[in-house]
PDB file of C-alpha atoms and ligand atoms in Angstrom:
ATOM      1  CA  MET L 174      24.366  -0.551  -6.003  1.00 45.00           C
ATOM      2  CA  ASP L 175      26.664   1.838  -4.150  1.00 47.00           C
ATOM      3  CA  LEU L 176      25.285   4.774  -6.111  1.00 64.00           C
ATOM      4  CA  LEU L 177      21.845   4.472  -4.543  1.00 78.00           C
ATOM      5  CA  HIS L 178      20.969   6.512  -1.540  1.00 91.00           C
ATOM      6  CA  ASP L 179      17.648   8.210  -0.945  1.00 96.00           C
ATOM      7  CA  LEU L 180      15.039   6.165  -2.781  1.00 97.00           C
ATOM      8  CA  LYS L 181      12.620   8.986  -3.485  1.00 97.00           C
ATOM      9  CA  GLY L 182       8.977   8.052  -3.953  1.00 97.00           C
ATOM     10  CA  ALA L 183       8.062  11.049  -6.102  1.00 97.00           C
ATOM     11  CA  GLU L 184      10.328   9.853  -8.900  1.00 97.00           C
ATOM     12  CA  VAL L 185       8.670   6.420  -8.871  1.00 98.00           C
ATOM     13  CA  ALA L 186       5.162   7.906  -8.744  1.00 98.00           C
ATOM     14  CA  LYS L 187       5.962  10.165 -11.693  1.00 98.00           C
ATOM     15  CA  ALA L 188       7.207   7.233 -13.757  1.00 98.00           C
ATOM     16  CA  ILE L 189       4.082   5.173 -12.942  1.00 98.00           C
ATOM     17  CA  CYS L 190       1.753   8.037 -13.913  1.00 98.00           C
ATOM     18  CA  ALA L 191       3.703   8.696 -17.119  1.00 98.00           C
ATOM     19  CA  SER L 192       3.402   5.032 -18.087  1.00 98.00           C
ATOM     20  CA  LEU L 193      -0.400   5.286 -17.782  1.00 98.00           C
ATOM     21  CA  GLN L 194      -0.973   8.342 -19.978  1.00 98.00           C
ATOM     22  CA  ASP L 195      -1.423   6.496 -23.289  1.00 98.00           C
ATOM     23  CA  LYS L 196      -3.894   4.071 -21.791  1.00 98.00           C
ATOM     24  CA  ILE L 197      -5.875   6.879 -20.128  1.00 98.00           C
ATOM     25  CA  SER L 198      -6.039   8.773 -23.463  1.00 97.00           C
ATOM     26  CA  GLN L 199      -7.208   5.671 -25.331  1.00 98.00           C
ATOM     27  CA  LEU L 200      -9.925   5.123 -22.743  1.00 98.00           C
ATOM     28  CA  LYS L 201     -10.975   8.758 -23.009  1.00 96.00           C
ATOM     29  CA  GLU L 202     -11.461   8.339 -26.757  1.00 97.00           C
ATOM     30  CA  THR L 203     -14.011   5.643 -26.034  1.00 97.00           C
ATOM     31  CA  GLY L 204     -15.725   7.832 -23.436  1.00 97.00           C
ATOM     32  CA  ILE L 205     -14.290   6.039 -20.390  1.00 98.00           C
ATOM     33  CA  VAL L 206     -12.790   7.941 -17.456  1.00 98.00           C
ATOM     34  CA  PRO L 207     -11.067   5.611 -14.960  1.00 98.00           C
ATOM     35  CA  THR L 208     -13.097   6.061 -11.783  1.00 98.00           C
ATOM     36  CA  LEU L 209     -12.399   5.003  -8.220  1.00 98.00           C
ATOM     37  CA  ALA L 210     -14.982   5.108  -5.434  1.00 98.00           C
ATOM     38  CA  ILE L 211     -13.435   5.870  -2.056  1.00 98.00           C
ATOM     39  CA  VAL L 212     -15.731   4.778   0.730  1.00 98.00           C
ATOM     40  CA  ARG L 213     -15.070   6.368   4.090  1.00 98.00           C
ATOM     41  CA  VAL L 214     -16.996   5.807   7.303  1.00 98.00           C
ATOM     42  CA  GLY L 215     -16.525   8.656   9.764  1.00 97.00           C
ATOM     43  CA  ASN L 216     -14.023  11.503   9.606  1.00 95.00           C
ATOM     44  CA  ARG L 217     -10.636  10.147  10.649  1.00 91.00           C
ATOM     45  CA  GLU L 218      -7.933  12.661   9.824  1.00 88.00           C
ATOM     46  CA  ASP L 219      -5.540  10.146   8.235  1.00 87.00           C
ATOM     47  CA  ASP L 220      -8.342   8.740   6.048  1.00 92.00           C
ATOM     48  CA  ILE L 221      -9.217  12.220   4.826  1.00 93.00           C
ATOM     49  CA  ALA L 222      -5.548  13.046   4.144  1.00 89.00           C
ATOM     50  CA  TYR L 223      -5.164   9.859   2.094  1.00 92.00           C
ATOM     51  CA  GLU L 224      -8.407  10.544   0.253  1.00 95.00           C
ATOM     52  CA  GLN L 225      -7.277  14.075  -0.640  1.00 95.00           C
ATOM     53  CA  GLY L 226      -3.952  12.740  -1.902  1.00 94.00           C
ATOM     54  CA  ALA L 227      -5.764  10.219  -4.113  1.00 96.00           C
ATOM     55  CA  ILE L 228      -8.179  12.842  -5.480  1.00 97.00           C
ATOM     56  CA  LYS L 229      -5.270  15.090  -6.453  1.00 97.00           C
ATOM     57  CA  ARG L 230      -3.385  12.219  -8.100  1.00 97.00           C
ATOM     58  CA  PHE L 231      -6.442  11.074 -10.076  1.00 98.00           C
ATOM     59  CA  ASN L 232      -7.531  14.574 -11.147  1.00 98.00           C
ATOM     60  CA  ASN L 233      -4.025  15.454 -12.326  1.00 97.00           C
ATOM     61  CA  ASN L 234      -3.935  12.368 -14.522  1.00 97.00           C
ATOM     62  CA  GLY L 235      -7.296  12.392 -16.271  1.00 97.00           C
ATOM     63  CA  ALA L 236      -9.032  10.007 -13.872  1.00 98.00           C
ATOM     64  CA  ARG L 237     -11.580  10.676 -11.150  1.00 98.00           C
ATOM     65  CA  VAL L 238     -12.501   9.804  -7.592  1.00 98.00           C
ATOM     66  CA  LEU L 239     -16.052   9.481  -6.370  1.00 98.00           C
ATOM     67  CA  GLN L 240     -16.176  10.199  -2.647  1.00 97.00           C
ATOM     68  CA  VAL L 241     -18.668   8.267  -0.574  1.00 98.00           C
ATOM     69  CA  ALA L 242     -18.652   9.513   3.008  1.00 98.00           C
ATOM     70  CA  LEU L 243     -20.855   7.733   5.526  1.00 98.00           C
ATOM     71  CA  GLN L 244     -21.586   8.793   9.087  1.00 97.00           C
ATOM     72  CA  GLU L 245     -19.506   7.115  11.802  1.00 97.00           C
ATOM     73  CA  SER L 246     -22.816   5.713  13.115  1.00 97.00           C
ATOM     74  CA  CYS L 247     -23.964   4.243   9.778  1.00 98.00           C
ATOM     75  CA  THR L 248     -25.522   0.779   9.754  1.00 98.00           C
ATOM     76  CA  GLN L 249     -24.107  -2.379   8.173  1.00 98.00           C
ATOM     77  CA  GLU L 250     -27.053  -2.306   5.793  1.00 98.00           C
ATOM     78  CA  GLU L 251     -26.213   1.218   4.601  1.00 98.00           C
ATOM     79  CA  LEU L 252     -22.587   0.300   3.989  1.00 98.00           C
ATOM     80  CA  GLU L 253     -23.517  -2.887   2.142  1.00 98.00           C
ATOM     81  CA  LYS L 254     -25.963  -0.968  -0.041  1.00 98.00           C
ATOM     82  CA  VAL L 255     -23.101   1.348  -1.061  1.00 98.00           C
ATOM     83  CA  VAL L 256     -20.913  -1.610  -2.012  1.00 98.00           C
ATOM     84  CA  MET L 257     -23.715  -3.299  -3.970  1.00 98.00           C
ATOM     85  CA  ASN L 258     -24.307  -0.062  -5.865  1.00 98.00           C
ATOM     86  CA  ILE L 259     -20.619   0.206  -6.701  1.00 98.00           C
ATOM     87  CA  ASN L 260     -20.669  -3.399  -7.940  1.00 98.00           C
ATOM     88  CA  LYS L 261     -23.600  -2.549 -10.207  1.00 98.00           C
ATOM     89  CA  THR L 262     -22.305   0.771 -11.547  1.00 98.00           C
ATOM     90  CA  LYS L 263     -20.467   0.252 -14.823  1.00 97.00           C
ATOM     91  CA  GLU L 264     -18.820   3.690 -14.648  1.00 97.00           C
ATOM     92  CA  ILE L 265     -17.012   2.814 -11.392  1.00 98.00           C
ATOM     93  CA  HIS L 266     -13.939   0.666 -11.960  1.00 98.00           C
ATOM     94  CA  GLY L 267     -12.516   0.307  -8.473  1.00 98.00           C
ATOM     95  CA  MET L 268     -13.369   0.701  -4.808  1.00 98.00           C
ATOM     96  CA  LEU L 269     -11.167   1.636  -1.894  1.00 98.00           C
ATOM     97  CA  LEU L 270     -12.647   1.161   1.564  1.00 97.00           C
ATOM     98  CA  MET L 271     -10.947   3.135   4.318  1.00 96.00           C
ATOM     99  CA  ARG L 272     -10.086   0.768   7.144  1.00 93.00           C
ATOM    100  CA  PRO L 273     -10.291  -0.058   9.958  1.00 92.00           C
ATOM    101  CA  LEU L 274     -14.057   0.379  10.071  1.00 96.00           C
ATOM    102  CA  PRO L 275     -15.788   1.428  13.304  1.00 96.00           C
ATOM    103  CA  LYS L 276     -16.205  -1.587  15.616  1.00 96.00           C
ATOM    104  CA  HIS L 277     -19.967  -2.019  15.085  1.00 97.00           C
ATOM    105  CA  LEU L 278     -19.455  -2.767  11.367  1.00 98.00           C
ATOM    106  CA  ASN L 279     -18.555  -6.175   9.935  1.00 97.00           C
ATOM    107  CA  GLU L 280     -15.629  -5.751   7.545  1.00 95.00           C
ATOM    108  CA  ASN L 281     -15.554  -9.468   6.723  1.00 95.00           C
ATOM    109  CA  ARG L 282     -18.975  -9.277   5.080  1.00 96.00           C
ATOM    110  CA  ILE L 283     -17.697  -6.507   2.796  1.00 96.00           C
ATOM    111  CA  LYS L 284     -14.659  -8.642   1.935  1.00 95.00           C
ATOM    112  CA  GLY L 285     -17.038 -11.267   0.624  1.00 95.00           C
ATOM    113  CA  MET L 286     -19.223  -8.800  -1.216  1.00 97.00           C
ATOM    114  CA  LEU L 287     -17.112  -6.481  -3.391  1.00 98.00           C
ATOM    115  CA  ASP L 288     -16.800  -7.518  -7.047  1.00 97.00           C
ATOM    116  CA  LEU L 289     -13.301  -8.986  -7.468  1.00 97.00           C
ATOM    117  CA  ARG L 290     -12.827  -7.007 -10.690  1.00 97.00           C
ATOM    118  CA  LYS L 291     -13.192  -3.758  -8.716  1.00 98.00           C
ATOM    119  CA  ASP L 292     -10.988  -4.875  -5.823  1.00 98.00           C
ATOM    120  CA  VAL L 293      -8.103  -2.513  -6.620  1.00 98.00           C
ATOM    121  CA  ASP L 294      -6.608  -2.780  -3.105  1.00 98.00           C
ATOM    122  CA  CYS L 295      -6.924  -6.556  -2.657  1.00 97.00           C
ATOM    123  CA  MET L 296      -9.330  -6.477   0.277  1.00 97.00           C
ATOM    124  CA  THR L 297     -11.618  -9.358  -0.779  1.00 97.00           C
ATOM    125  CA  TYR L 298     -11.129 -13.011   0.137  1.00 96.00           C
ATOM    126  CA  LEU L 299     -10.899 -13.933  -3.541  1.00 96.00           C
ATOM    127  CA  GLY L 300      -8.315 -11.213  -4.163  1.00 97.00           C
ATOM    128  CA  GLN L 301      -6.225 -12.390  -1.229  1.00 96.00           C
ATOM    129  CA  ALA L 302      -6.502 -16.014  -2.319  1.00 96.00           C
ATOM    130  CA  GLY L 303      -5.409 -15.006  -5.821  1.00 96.00           C
ATOM    131  CA  LEU L 304      -2.445 -13.090  -4.418  1.00 95.00           C
ATOM    132  CA  PHE L 305      -1.444 -16.111  -2.344  1.00 93.00           C
ATOM    133  CA  MET L 306      -1.656 -18.349  -5.427  1.00 91.00           C
ATOM    134  CA  GLY L 307       0.472 -15.917  -7.464  1.00 88.00           C
ATOM    135  CA  GLU L 308      -2.510 -15.270  -9.780  1.00 90.00           C
ATOM    136  CA  LYS L 309      -1.441 -12.347 -11.972  1.00 88.00           C
ATOM    137  CA  ALA L 310      -4.964 -11.094 -12.741  1.00 90.00           C
ATOM    138  CA  VAL L 311      -5.749  -9.958  -9.176  1.00 95.00           C
ATOM    139  CA  PHE L 312      -4.774  -6.531  -7.941  1.00 98.00           C
ATOM    140  CA  THR L 313      -2.188  -6.481  -5.183  1.00 97.00           C
ATOM    141  CA  PRO L 314      -2.626  -4.320  -2.050  1.00 97.00           C
ATOM    142  CA  CYS L 315      -1.526  -0.785  -2.990  1.00 97.00           C
ATOM    143  CA  THR L 316       0.931  -0.168  -0.146  1.00 97.00           C
ATOM    144  CA  ALA L 317       2.699  -3.496  -0.602  1.00 98.00           C
ATOM    145  CA  GLN L 318       2.755  -2.903  -4.356  1.00 98.00           C
ATOM    146  CA  ALA L 319       4.254   0.565  -3.771  1.00 98.00           C
ATOM    147  CA  VAL L 320       7.207  -1.136  -2.070  1.00 98.00           C
ATOM    148  CA  ILE L 321       7.613  -3.464  -5.057  1.00 98.00           C
ATOM    149  CA  GLU L 322       7.397  -0.504  -7.477  1.00 98.00           C
ATOM    150  CA  ILE L 323      10.224   1.244  -5.593  1.00 98.00           C
ATOM    151  CA  ILE L 324      12.347  -1.903  -5.683  1.00 98.00           C
ATOM    152  CA  ASP L 325      11.747  -2.329  -9.419  1.00 98.00           C
ATOM    153  CA  HIS L 326      12.164   1.335 -10.323  1.00 98.00           C
ATOM    154  CA  TYR L 327      15.580   1.558  -8.680  1.00 97.00           C
ATOM    155  CA  GLY L 328      16.689  -1.715 -10.272  1.00 97.00           C
ATOM    156  CA  ILE L 329      17.068  -3.593  -7.009  1.00 97.00           C
ATOM    157  CA  ASP L 330      17.201  -7.305  -7.776  1.00 97.00           C
ATOM    158  CA  VAL L 331      15.756  -9.226  -4.830  1.00 98.00           C
ATOM    159  CA  THR L 332      16.428 -12.667  -6.313  1.00 98.00           C
ATOM    160  CA  GLY L 333      18.174 -14.762  -3.695  1.00 98.00           C
ATOM    161  CA  LYS L 334      18.447 -11.736  -1.376  1.00 98.00           C
ATOM    162  CA  LYS L 335      17.614 -11.981   2.309  1.00 98.00           C
ATOM    163  CA  VAL L 336      14.698  -9.661   3.023  1.00 98.00           C
ATOM    164  CA  THR L 337      13.493  -9.038   6.567  1.00 98.00           C
ATOM    165  CA  VAL L 338       9.958  -7.658   6.806  1.00 98.00           C
ATOM    166  CA  ILE L 339       8.992  -6.146  10.163  1.00 98.00           C
ATOM    167  CA  GLY L 340       5.217  -6.523  10.526  1.00 98.00           C
ATOM    168  CA  ARG L 341       2.750  -9.254   9.598  1.00 98.00           C
ATOM    169  CA  SER L 342      -0.478  -7.306   9.120  1.00 96.00           C
ATOM    170  CA  GLN L 343      -3.035  -8.468   6.595  1.00 93.00           C
ATOM    171  CA  VAL L 344      -2.716  -5.149   4.742  1.00 93.00           C
ATOM    172  CA  VAL L 345       1.055  -4.697   4.538  1.00 96.00           C
ATOM    173  CA  GLY L 346       3.439  -7.270   6.047  1.00 98.00           C
ATOM    174  CA  LYS L 347       1.810 -10.557   4.999  1.00 97.00           C
ATOM    175  CA  PRO L 348       0.993  -9.693   1.377  1.00 97.00           C
ATOM    176  CA  LEU L 349       4.412  -8.108   0.986  1.00 98.00           C
ATOM    177  CA  ALA L 350       6.094 -11.295   2.199  1.00 98.00           C
ATOM    178  CA  VAL L 351       4.168 -13.327  -0.396  1.00 97.00           C
ATOM    179  CA  MET L 352       4.972 -10.833  -3.168  1.00 97.00           C
ATOM    180  CA  LEU L 353       8.672 -10.921  -2.279  1.00 98.00           C
ATOM    181  CA  ILE L 354       8.702 -14.723  -2.262  1.00 96.00           C
ATOM    182  CA  ASN L 355       7.129 -14.587  -5.725  1.00 94.00           C
ATOM    183  CA  LYS L 356      10.077 -12.400  -6.741  1.00 96.00           C
ATOM    184  CA  ASN L 357      12.455 -15.103  -5.486  1.00 97.00           C
ATOM    185  CA  ALA L 358      13.628 -13.342  -2.324  1.00 98.00           C
ATOM    186  CA  THR L 359      14.380 -15.282   0.856  1.00 98.00           C
ATOM    187  CA  VAL L 360      11.971 -13.689   3.298  1.00 98.00           C
ATOM    188  CA  THR L 361      11.960 -13.458   7.105  1.00 98.00           C
ATOM    189  CA  VAL L 362       8.813 -12.003   8.658  1.00 98.00           C
ATOM    190  CA  CYS L 363       9.175 -10.435  12.119  1.00 98.00           C
ATOM    191  CA  HIS L 364       6.565  -9.301  14.636  1.00 98.00           C
ATOM    192  CA  THR L 365       6.177  -8.514  18.324  1.00 98.00           C
ATOM    193  CA  LYS L 366       7.069 -12.077  19.364  1.00 98.00           C
ATOM    194  CA  THR L 367      10.288 -12.164  17.330  1.00 98.00           C
ATOM    195  CA  VAL L 368      13.086 -12.901  19.787  1.00 98.00           C
ATOM    196  CA  ASN L 369      16.027 -10.875  18.469  1.00 97.00           C
ATOM    197  CA  LEU L 370      14.720  -8.331  16.016  1.00 98.00           C
ATOM    198  CA  PRO L 371      17.945  -6.304  15.625  1.00 98.00           C
ATOM    199  CA  GLU L 372      19.801  -9.502  14.733  1.00 98.00           C
ATOM    200  CA  GLU L 373      17.141 -10.571  12.198  1.00 98.00           C
ATOM    201  CA  CYS L 374      17.539  -7.145  10.630  1.00 98.00           C
ATOM    202  CA  ARG L 375      21.347  -7.138  10.618  1.00 98.00           C
ATOM    203  CA  ASN L 376      21.263 -10.537   8.882  1.00 98.00           C
ATOM    204  CA  ALA L 377      19.269  -9.121   5.970  1.00 98.00           C
ATOM    205  CA  ASP L 378      20.287  -7.572   2.665  1.00 98.00           C
ATOM    206  CA  ILE L 379      17.057  -5.577   2.597  1.00 98.00           C
ATOM    207  CA  ILE L 380      14.934  -4.452   5.564  1.00 98.00           C
ATOM    208  CA  ILE L 381      11.312  -3.457   5.106  1.00 98.00           C
ATOM    209  CA  ALA L 382       9.845  -1.793   8.193  1.00 98.00           C
ATOM    210  CA  ALA L 383       6.058  -1.856   8.528  1.00 98.00           C
ATOM    211  CA  ALA L 384       5.460  -1.946  12.273  1.00 98.00           C
ATOM    212  CA  GLY L 385       3.922   1.453  12.974  1.00 95.00           C
ATOM    213  CA  ARG L 386       6.520   2.216  15.693  1.00 97.00           C
ATOM    214  CA  ALA L 387       8.235   5.570  15.274  1.00 97.00           C
ATOM    215  CA  LYS L 388      12.003   5.318  14.692  1.00 98.00           C
ATOM    216  CA  MET L 389      12.250   1.783  16.148  1.00 98.00           C
ATOM    217  CA  VAL L 390      14.859   0.713  13.574  1.00 98.00           C
ATOM    218  CA  ASP L 391      18.030   2.460  14.686  1.00 98.00           C
ATOM    219  CA  ASP L 392      21.763   2.065  14.037  1.00 98.00           C
ATOM    220  CA  THR L 393      21.871  -1.171  16.056  1.00 98.00           C
ATOM    221  CA  PHE L 394      19.588  -2.864  13.470  1.00 98.00           C
ATOM    222  CA  VAL L 395      21.638  -2.139  10.369  1.00 98.00           C
ATOM    223  CA  LYS L 396      24.992  -2.677   8.674  1.00 98.00           C
ATOM    224  CA  PRO L 397      26.727  -1.169   5.614  1.00 97.00           C
ATOM    225  CA  GLY L 398      25.484  -2.304   2.232  1.00 97.00           C
ATOM    226  CA  GLN L 399      21.836  -2.758   3.222  1.00 98.00           C
ATOM    227  CA  ILE L 400      18.762  -1.295   1.559  1.00 98.00           C
ATOM    228  CA  ILE L 401      16.070   0.032   3.884  1.00 98.00           C
ATOM    229  CA  ILE L 402      12.447   0.556   2.922  1.00 98.00           C
ATOM    230  CA  ASP L 403      10.364   2.364   5.499  1.00 98.00           C
ATOM    231  CA  VAL L 404       6.608   1.874   5.202  1.00 97.00           C
ATOM    232  CA  GLY L 405       5.813   3.381   8.614  1.00 96.00           C
ATOM    233  CA  ILE L 406       3.831   6.560   8.960  1.00 93.00           C
ATOM    234  CA  ASN L 407       3.887   7.982  12.475  1.00 92.00           C
ATOM    235  CA  MET L 408       3.248  11.388  13.979  1.00 89.00           C
ATOM    236  CA  VAL L 409       5.704  12.494  16.663  1.00 91.00           C
ATOM    237  CA  ASP L 410       5.331  15.991  18.118  1.00 91.00           C
ATOM    238  CA  GLY L 411       3.259  16.991  15.120  1.00 87.00           C
ATOM    239  CA  LYS L 412       5.912  15.751  12.681  1.00 91.00           C
ATOM    240  CA  LEU L 413       5.659  12.827  10.283  1.00 91.00           C
ATOM    241  CA  CYS L 414       8.287  10.114  10.701  1.00 95.00           C
ATOM    242  CA  GLY L 415       8.821   6.516   9.694  1.00 96.00           C
ATOM    243  CA  ASP L 416       9.619   3.325  11.598  1.00 98.00           C
ATOM    244  CA  VAL L 417      13.282   3.929  10.812  1.00 98.00           C
ATOM    245  CA  ASP L 418      15.433   6.481  12.603  1.00 98.00           C
ATOM    246  CA  TYR L 419      16.586   8.100   9.372  1.00 97.00           C
ATOM    247  CA  ASP L 420      19.312  10.283  10.923  1.00 97.00           C
ATOM    248  CA  LYS L 421      20.995   7.315  12.614  1.00 97.00           C
ATOM    249  CA  VAL L 422      20.491   4.745   9.844  1.00 98.00           C
ATOM    250  CA  SER L 423      21.021   6.767   6.688  1.00 97.00           C
ATOM    251  CA  PRO L 424      24.807   7.320   7.076  1.00 96.00           C
ATOM    252  CA  ILE L 425      25.377   3.560   7.458  1.00 97.00           C
ATOM    253  CA  VAL L 426      23.287   1.956   4.688  1.00 98.00           C
ATOM    254  CA  THR L 427      23.476   1.955   0.886  1.00 97.00           C
ATOM    255  CA  ALA L 428      19.931   3.140   0.260  1.00 97.00           C
ATOM    256  CA  ILE L 429      16.886   4.224   2.241  1.00 98.00           C
ATOM    257  CA  THR L 430      13.400   5.560   1.566  1.00 98.00           C
ATOM    258  CA  PRO L 431      12.737   8.834   3.412  1.00 97.00           C
ATOM    259  CA  VAL L 432       9.527   9.554   5.343  1.00 96.00           C
ATOM    260  CA  PRO L 433       7.768  11.620   4.145  1.00 94.00           C
ATOM    261  CA  GLY L 434       8.578  11.270   0.465  1.00 95.00           C
ATOM    262  CA  GLY L 435       9.119   7.521   0.208  1.00 96.00           C
ATOM    263  CA  VAL L 436       6.563   4.689   0.073  1.00 97.00           C
ATOM    264  CA  GLY L 437       3.621   6.954   0.917  1.00 93.00           C
ATOM    265  CA  ALA L 438       4.282   9.054  -2.180  1.00 92.00           C
ATOM    266  CA  VAL L 439       3.912   5.978  -4.415  1.00 97.00           C
ATOM    267  CA  THR L 440       0.743   4.403  -2.991  1.00 97.00           C
ATOM    268  CA  THR L 441      -1.803   6.668  -4.725  1.00 97.00           C
ATOM    269  CA  SER L 442      -0.128   6.180  -8.102  1.00 98.00           C
ATOM    270  CA  VAL L 443      -0.450   2.410  -7.632  1.00 98.00           C
ATOM    271  CA  LEU L 444      -4.123   2.987  -6.865  1.00 98.00           C
ATOM    272  CA  LEU L 445      -4.402   4.941 -10.115  1.00 98.00           C
ATOM    273  CA  LYS L 446      -2.579   2.216 -12.037  1.00 98.00           C
ATOM    274  CA  HIS L 447      -4.947  -0.467 -10.739  1.00 98.00           C
ATOM    275  CA  THR L 448      -8.016   1.651 -11.507  1.00 98.00           C
ATOM    276  CA  VAL L 449      -6.805   2.303 -15.067  1.00 98.00           C
ATOM    277  CA  ILE L 450      -6.150  -1.416 -15.620  1.00 98.00           C
ATOM    278  CA  SER L 451      -9.613  -2.220 -14.279  1.00 98.00           C
ATOM    279  CA  ALA L 452     -11.198   0.395 -16.563  1.00 98.00           C
ATOM    280  CA  ALA L 453      -9.314  -0.996 -19.554  1.00 97.00           C
ATOM    281  CA  ARG L 454     -10.591  -4.504 -18.801  1.00 94.00           C
TER     282      ARG L 454
HETATM  283  P1  LIG E 738      -0.573  -2.934  12.044  1.00 91.80           P
HETATM  284  O1  LIG E 738      -1.797  -3.578  11.515  1.00 91.80           O
HETATM  285  O2  LIG E 738      -0.612  -2.233  13.359  1.00 91.80           O
HETATM  286  O3  LIG E 738       0.568  -4.070  12.100  1.00 91.80           O
HETATM  287  C1  LIG E 738       1.798  -3.792  12.656  1.00 91.80           C
HETATM  288  C2  LIG E 738       2.652  -5.038  12.594  1.00 91.80           C
HETATM  289  O4  LIG E 738       3.941  -4.719  13.119  1.00 91.80           O
HETATM  290  C3  LIG E 738       2.125  -6.197  13.419  1.00 91.80           C
HETATM  291  O5  LIG E 738       2.307  -7.409  12.729  1.00 91.80           O
HETATM  292  C4  LIG E 738       2.956  -6.153  14.690  1.00 91.80           C
HETATM  293  O6  LIG E 738       3.214  -7.419  15.242  1.00 91.80           O
HETATM  294  C5  LIG E 738       4.263  -5.580  14.174  1.00 91.80           C
HETATM  295  N1  LIG E 738       4.946  -4.818  15.221  1.00 91.80           N
HETATM  296  C6  LIG E 738       4.470  -3.780  15.919  1.00 91.80           C
HETATM  297  N2  LIG E 738       5.388  -3.368  16.824  1.00 91.80           N
HETATM  298  C7  LIG E 738       6.451  -4.174  16.684  1.00 91.80           C
HETATM  299  C8  LIG E 738       7.696  -4.266  17.336  1.00 91.80           C
HETATM  300  N3  LIG E 738       8.027  -3.424  18.334  1.00 91.80           N
HETATM  301  N4  LIG E 738       8.564  -5.206  16.944  1.00 91.80           N
HETATM  302  C9  LIG E 738       8.238  -6.070  15.942  1.00 91.80           C
HETATM  303  N5  LIG E 738       7.074  -6.038  15.293  1.00 91.80           N
HETATM  304  C10 LIG E 738       6.180  -5.104  15.646  1.00 91.80           C
HETATM  305  O7  LIG E 738      -0.004  -1.857  11.016  1.00 91.80           O
HETATM  306  P2  LIG E 738      -0.099  -1.820   9.391  1.00 91.80           P
HETATM  307  O8  LIG E 738      -1.467  -1.451   8.983  1.00 91.80           O
HETATM  308  O9  LIG E 738       0.545  -3.025   8.815  1.00 91.80           O
HETATM  309  O10 LIG E 738       0.833  -0.561   9.117  1.00 91.80           O
HETATM  310  C11 LIG E 738       2.207  -0.561   9.454  1.00 91.80           C
HETATM  311  C12 LIG E 738       2.767   0.834   9.272  1.00 91.80           C
HETATM  312  O11 LIG E 738       2.660   1.191   7.902  1.00 91.80           O
HETATM  313  C13 LIG E 738       2.013   1.921  10.029  1.00 91.80           C
HETATM  314  O12 LIG E 738       2.942   2.912  10.433  1.00 91.80           O
HETATM  315  C14 LIG E 738       1.082   2.507   8.993  1.00 91.80           C
HETATM  316  O13 LIG E 738       0.750   3.857   9.263  1.00 91.80           O
HETATM  317  C15 LIG E 738       1.958   2.415   7.777  1.00 91.80           C
HETATM  318  N6  LIG E 738       1.214   2.406   6.502  1.00 91.80           N
HETATM  319  C16 LIG E 738       1.760   3.126   5.492  1.00 91.80           C
HETATM  320  C17 LIG E 738       1.152   3.169   4.267  1.00 91.80           C
HETATM  321  C18 LIG E 738       1.787   3.942   3.162  1.00 91.80           C
HETATM  322  O14 LIG E 738       1.174   4.212   2.135  1.00 91.80           O
HETATM  323  N7  LIG E 738       3.075   4.287   3.307  1.00 91.80           N
HETATM  324  C19 LIG E 738      -0.062   2.482   4.060  1.00 91.80           C
HETATM  325  C20 LIG E 738      -0.577   1.685   5.097  1.00 91.80           C
HETATM  326  C21 LIG E 738       0.082   1.670   6.314  1.00 91.80           C
HETATM  327  P3  LIG E 738       2.066  -8.390  15.877  1.00 91.80           P
HETATM  328  O15 LIG E 738       1.402  -9.026  14.691  1.00 91.80           O
HETATM  329  O16 LIG E 738       2.818  -9.361  16.701  1.00 91.80           O
HETATM  330  O17 LIG E 738       1.160  -7.485  16.641  1.00 91.80           O
END
């Protein structure tokens, strides 16, 4: 364990993509190219950056992304028509909807509409129910799964370990907590009403920060021997940084994911993995 330090995402992403090559080639022989539809409403910069990252990842690995860009002002009907078409189209194996949607659109209706088999980011009610039940056939949310892939790749055994997750969002914190419980970790979930967050963090063997607060986890939150996984993506003075103050925390702990170059680097390869599995099914 002491040998670990920077848990680099690129290494994990490379291993995931390499593990998919045989399957992608077999599919190609039967005329199938794993295809993901990315549905974006409006032109948010972070959505476009994520989309570009996914396109590059898919193209470099023999898969493809179909971009569906709708106007910020699009109607619920237009969006639903897109989803219905994706459900119907045999050549599309997965859908990623960029969220949050503009306020006038009803995301919950989409959650009830997308075909579970194409729900590669676990946005549907059925997908989330399956995740909660520990149903192996459903796809897990890509960001939460990226954290699990990092843990597994670096041989970190979470069984019986105390894991503190900062954040309880539907997309990251909550599913991650369930996935960690399923891996036999003892999980504490913290949020804005948590009374003594630094103490909850110091008590942990592993800290996973997913709060969206730049550098909030500093040297007062950590102790030697801990493993820190930073999911946060924040822009400060035009520079990308995580929820963890890397410079202060890194010298103290056993291992830490950098930002950029940590969890974010793994997410699109998880998306590819899920799309390939869906295509193979
Ligand atoms: P979110 O929906 O805003 O949820 C943030 C969560 O953190 C909430 O549960 C909130 O608590 C909690 N929180 C916020 N400030 C806190 C504080 N000071 N102390 C304790 N808890 C606090 O965000 P999200 O969508 O889960 O995303 C979290 C972070 O991950 C963001 O930085 C986002 O950019 C990043 N992200 C990264 C990837 C990736 O691929 N690496 C993908 C998705 C998201 P309450 O529930 O009490 O409000």
